Short mmCIF file of C-alpha atoms and ligand atoms in Angstrom, two decimals:
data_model
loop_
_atom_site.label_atom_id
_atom_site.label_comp_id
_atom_site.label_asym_id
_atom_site.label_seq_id
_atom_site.Cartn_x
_atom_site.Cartn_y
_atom_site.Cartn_z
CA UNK A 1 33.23 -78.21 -5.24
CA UNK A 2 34.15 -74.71 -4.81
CA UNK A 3 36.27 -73.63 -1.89
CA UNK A 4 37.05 -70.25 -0.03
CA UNK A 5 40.77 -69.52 -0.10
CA UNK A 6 40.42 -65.97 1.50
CA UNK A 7 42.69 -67.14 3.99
CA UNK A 8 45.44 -68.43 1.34
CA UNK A 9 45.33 -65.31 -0.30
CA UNK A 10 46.43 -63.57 2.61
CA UNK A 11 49.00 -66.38 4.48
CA UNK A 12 51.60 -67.31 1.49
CA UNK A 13 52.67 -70.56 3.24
CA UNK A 14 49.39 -71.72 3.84
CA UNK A 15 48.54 -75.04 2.57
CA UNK A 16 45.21 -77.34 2.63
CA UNK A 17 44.90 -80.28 0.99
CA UNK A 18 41.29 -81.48 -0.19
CA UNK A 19 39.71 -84.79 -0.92
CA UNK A 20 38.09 -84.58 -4.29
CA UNK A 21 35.45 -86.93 -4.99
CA UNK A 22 32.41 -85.24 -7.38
CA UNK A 23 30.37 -86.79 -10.51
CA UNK A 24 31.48 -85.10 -13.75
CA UNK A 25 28.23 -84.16 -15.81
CA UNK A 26 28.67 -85.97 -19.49
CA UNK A 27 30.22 -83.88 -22.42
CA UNK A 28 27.99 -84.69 -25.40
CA UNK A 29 26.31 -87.83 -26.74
CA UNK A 30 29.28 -90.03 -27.08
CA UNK A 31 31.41 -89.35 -23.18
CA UNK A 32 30.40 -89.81 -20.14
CA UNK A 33 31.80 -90.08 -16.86
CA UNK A 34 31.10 -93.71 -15.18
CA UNK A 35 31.76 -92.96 -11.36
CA UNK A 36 32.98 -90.24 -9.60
CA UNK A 37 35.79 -88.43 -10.59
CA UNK A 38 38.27 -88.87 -7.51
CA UNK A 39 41.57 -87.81 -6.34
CA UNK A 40 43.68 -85.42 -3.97
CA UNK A 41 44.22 -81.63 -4.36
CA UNK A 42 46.73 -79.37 -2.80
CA UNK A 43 46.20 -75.27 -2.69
CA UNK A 44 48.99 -73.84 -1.82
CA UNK A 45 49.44 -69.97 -1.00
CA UNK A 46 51.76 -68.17 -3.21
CA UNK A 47 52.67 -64.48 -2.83
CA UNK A 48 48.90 -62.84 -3.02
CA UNK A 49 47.82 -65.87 -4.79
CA UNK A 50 46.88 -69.92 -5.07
CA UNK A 51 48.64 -72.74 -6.48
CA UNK A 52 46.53 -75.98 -7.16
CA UNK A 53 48.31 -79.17 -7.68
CA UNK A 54 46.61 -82.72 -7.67
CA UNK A 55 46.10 -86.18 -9.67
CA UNK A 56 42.52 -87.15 -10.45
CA UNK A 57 41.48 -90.42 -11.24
CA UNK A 58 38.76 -90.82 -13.31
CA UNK A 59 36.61 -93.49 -15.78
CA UNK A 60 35.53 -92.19 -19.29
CA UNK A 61 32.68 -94.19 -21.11
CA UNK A 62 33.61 -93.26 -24.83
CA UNK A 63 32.57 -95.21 -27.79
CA UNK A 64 35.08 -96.65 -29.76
CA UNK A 65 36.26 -94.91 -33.27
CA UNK A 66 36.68 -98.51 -35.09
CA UNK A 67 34.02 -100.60 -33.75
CA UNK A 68 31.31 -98.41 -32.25
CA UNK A 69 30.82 -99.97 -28.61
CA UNK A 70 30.99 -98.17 -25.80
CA UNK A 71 34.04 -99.02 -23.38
CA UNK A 72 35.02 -97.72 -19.94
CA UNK A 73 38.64 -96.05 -20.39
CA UNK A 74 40.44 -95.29 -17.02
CA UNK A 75 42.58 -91.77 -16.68
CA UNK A 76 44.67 -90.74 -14.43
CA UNK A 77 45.28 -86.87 -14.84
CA UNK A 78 47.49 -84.82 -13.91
CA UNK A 79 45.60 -80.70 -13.01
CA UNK A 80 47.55 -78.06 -12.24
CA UNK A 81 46.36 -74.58 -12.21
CA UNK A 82 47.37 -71.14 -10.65
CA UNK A 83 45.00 -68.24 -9.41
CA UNK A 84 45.69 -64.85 -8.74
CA UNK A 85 43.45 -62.08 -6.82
CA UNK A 86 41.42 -60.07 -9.32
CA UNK A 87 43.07 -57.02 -8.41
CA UNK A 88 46.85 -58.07 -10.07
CA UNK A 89 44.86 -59.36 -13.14
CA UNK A 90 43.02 -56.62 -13.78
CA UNK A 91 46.22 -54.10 -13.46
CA UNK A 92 48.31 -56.61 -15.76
CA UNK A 93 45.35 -56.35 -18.17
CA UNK A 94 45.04 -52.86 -18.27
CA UNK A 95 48.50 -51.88 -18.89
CA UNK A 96 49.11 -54.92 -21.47
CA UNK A 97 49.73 -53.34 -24.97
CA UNK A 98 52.27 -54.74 -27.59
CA UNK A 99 55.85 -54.10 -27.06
CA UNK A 100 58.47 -52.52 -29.43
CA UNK A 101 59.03 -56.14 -30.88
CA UNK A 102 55.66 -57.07 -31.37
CA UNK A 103 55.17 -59.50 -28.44
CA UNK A 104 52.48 -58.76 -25.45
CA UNK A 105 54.16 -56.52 -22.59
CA UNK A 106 53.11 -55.31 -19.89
CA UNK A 107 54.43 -52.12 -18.04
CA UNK A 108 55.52 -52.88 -14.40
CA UNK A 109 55.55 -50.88 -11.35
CA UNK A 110 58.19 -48.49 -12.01
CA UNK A 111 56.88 -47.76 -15.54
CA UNK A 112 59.05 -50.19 -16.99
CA UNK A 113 57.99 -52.56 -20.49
CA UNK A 114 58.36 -56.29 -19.88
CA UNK A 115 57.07 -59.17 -22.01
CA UNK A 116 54.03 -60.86 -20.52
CA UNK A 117 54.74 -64.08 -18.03
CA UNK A 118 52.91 -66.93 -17.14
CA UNK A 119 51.90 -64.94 -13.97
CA UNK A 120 50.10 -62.47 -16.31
CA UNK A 121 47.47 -65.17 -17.16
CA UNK A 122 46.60 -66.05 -13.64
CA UNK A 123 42.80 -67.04 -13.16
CA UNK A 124 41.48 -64.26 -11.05
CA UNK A 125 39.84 -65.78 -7.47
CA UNK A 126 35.95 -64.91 -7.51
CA UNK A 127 35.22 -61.68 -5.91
CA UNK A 128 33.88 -63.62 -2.84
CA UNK A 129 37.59 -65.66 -2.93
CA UNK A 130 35.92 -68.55 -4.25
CA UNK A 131 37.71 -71.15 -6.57
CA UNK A 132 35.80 -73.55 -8.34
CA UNK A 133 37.92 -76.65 -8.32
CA UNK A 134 35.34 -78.78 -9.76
CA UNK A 135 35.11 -76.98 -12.76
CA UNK A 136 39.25 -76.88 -13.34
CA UNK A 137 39.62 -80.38 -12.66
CA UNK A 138 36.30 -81.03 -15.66
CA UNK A 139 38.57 -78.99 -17.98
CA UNK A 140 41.93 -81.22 -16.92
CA UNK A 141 39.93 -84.19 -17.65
CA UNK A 142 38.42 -83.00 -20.70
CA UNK A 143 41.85 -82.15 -22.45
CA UNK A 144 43.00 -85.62 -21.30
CA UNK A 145 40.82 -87.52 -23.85
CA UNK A 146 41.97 -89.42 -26.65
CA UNK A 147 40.60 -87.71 -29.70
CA UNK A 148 39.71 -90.90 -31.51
CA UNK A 149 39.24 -93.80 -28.66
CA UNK A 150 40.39 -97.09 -29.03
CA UNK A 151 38.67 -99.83 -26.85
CA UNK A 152 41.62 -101.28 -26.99
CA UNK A 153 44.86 -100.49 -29.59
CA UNK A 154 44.50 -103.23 -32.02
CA UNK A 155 40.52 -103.03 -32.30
CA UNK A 156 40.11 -104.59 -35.95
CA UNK A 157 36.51 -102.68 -35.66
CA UNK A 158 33.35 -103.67 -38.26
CA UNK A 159 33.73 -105.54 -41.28
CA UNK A 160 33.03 -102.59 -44.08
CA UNK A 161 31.46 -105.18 -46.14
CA UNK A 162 28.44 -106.80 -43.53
CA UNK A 163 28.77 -104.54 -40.49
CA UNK A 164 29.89 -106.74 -38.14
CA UNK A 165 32.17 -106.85 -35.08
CA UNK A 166 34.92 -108.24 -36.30
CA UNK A 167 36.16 -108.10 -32.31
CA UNK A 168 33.73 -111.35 -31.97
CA UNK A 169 35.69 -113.28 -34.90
CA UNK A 170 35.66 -113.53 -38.59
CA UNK A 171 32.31 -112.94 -40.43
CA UNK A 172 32.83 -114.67 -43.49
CA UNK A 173 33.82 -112.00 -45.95
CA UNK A 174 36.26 -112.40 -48.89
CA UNK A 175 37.86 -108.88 -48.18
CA UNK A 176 38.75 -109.18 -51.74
CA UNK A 177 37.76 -106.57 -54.83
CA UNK A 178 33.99 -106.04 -53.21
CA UNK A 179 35.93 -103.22 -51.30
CA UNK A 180 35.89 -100.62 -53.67
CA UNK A 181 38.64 -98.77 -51.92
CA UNK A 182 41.31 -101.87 -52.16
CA UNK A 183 40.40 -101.30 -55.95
CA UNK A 184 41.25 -97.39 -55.84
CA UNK A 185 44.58 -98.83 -53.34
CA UNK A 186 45.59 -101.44 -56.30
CA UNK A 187 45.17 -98.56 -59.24
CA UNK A 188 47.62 -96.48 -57.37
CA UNK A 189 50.57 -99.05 -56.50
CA UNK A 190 49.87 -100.60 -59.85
ZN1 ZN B 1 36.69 -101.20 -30.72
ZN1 ZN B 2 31.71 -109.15 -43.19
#
């Protein structure tokens, strides 16, 4: 979804709020997205720029780190990002240089050093004032997952003896010295 906000850039009280309701394409092997990624979004103008606030819902098919199935984790996400015209980004850029104390200034207006703000980093709006909302919302969601999934927190995942799901009930194994690593475990509290 990408949306023209010429008309926030120039009216800083304008406001439009958007129904957001797009696929996400997967992000490797192991995540994909199972429905539509949904949720509200509000662009605000801000002086010569755009504020975009919103919640996203959306449904993450990872595979779990313990037992290896595949499980539908729901996220609710939080995406927040600010956008500023190309022309204040560029002038930030170019008179950026390090400061007397080592930390990124920038010189302002009337000449003067000042360390670099938050407004510094603005995304610049596409030279056509286009904003790609789909793609800032992907990058919310993408942050937003786990690093090592769960299907759920106390997953007791395969037996590391015969492979299986120990989710579907005990296989059968003594989980006794055949597991080399209780060995190395015993050695070191012994
Ligand atoms: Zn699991
Ligand atoms: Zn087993």
């Amino acid at each position: 979804m990408r949306v023209n906000v010429g008309d926030l850039l120039a009216d800083r009280d304008g406001v439009r709020v958007l129904a957001f309701a797009e696929p996400l394409p997967a992000a490797g092997d192991d995540l994909a997205f199972a429905e539509p990624v949904t949720g509200e979004i509000t662009l605000t103008g801000t002086a010569g720029g755009v504020s975009l606030r919103g919640q996203v819902r959306a449904v993450a098919t990872c595979v779990c780190g313990a037992c290896l199935k595949r499980f539908g984790l729901p996220l609710t996400i939080d995406v927040a990002e600010d956008f500023g015209p190309r022309s204040v980004h560029t002038a930030a850029a170019a008179g950026s240089r390090l400061g007397a104390a080592g930390s990124p200034s920038v010189r302002g207006p009337a000449g003067e050093v000042r360390e670099l703000s938050a407004g510094d980093f603005l995304v610049p709006v596409d030279a056509d004032d286009m904003i790609d909302v789909t793609e800032v919302i992907r990058q919310h969601v993408v942050l937003a997952l786990p690093i090592a999934p769960r299907c759920r927190e106390d997953c007791p995942g395969l037996c590391p003896q015969c492979g299986a799901d120990l989710n579907d009930g005990p296989c059968g194994c003594v989980p006794d010295a055949a597991d080399p690593r209780l060995n190395v475990l015993r050695r070191w509290r012994a």
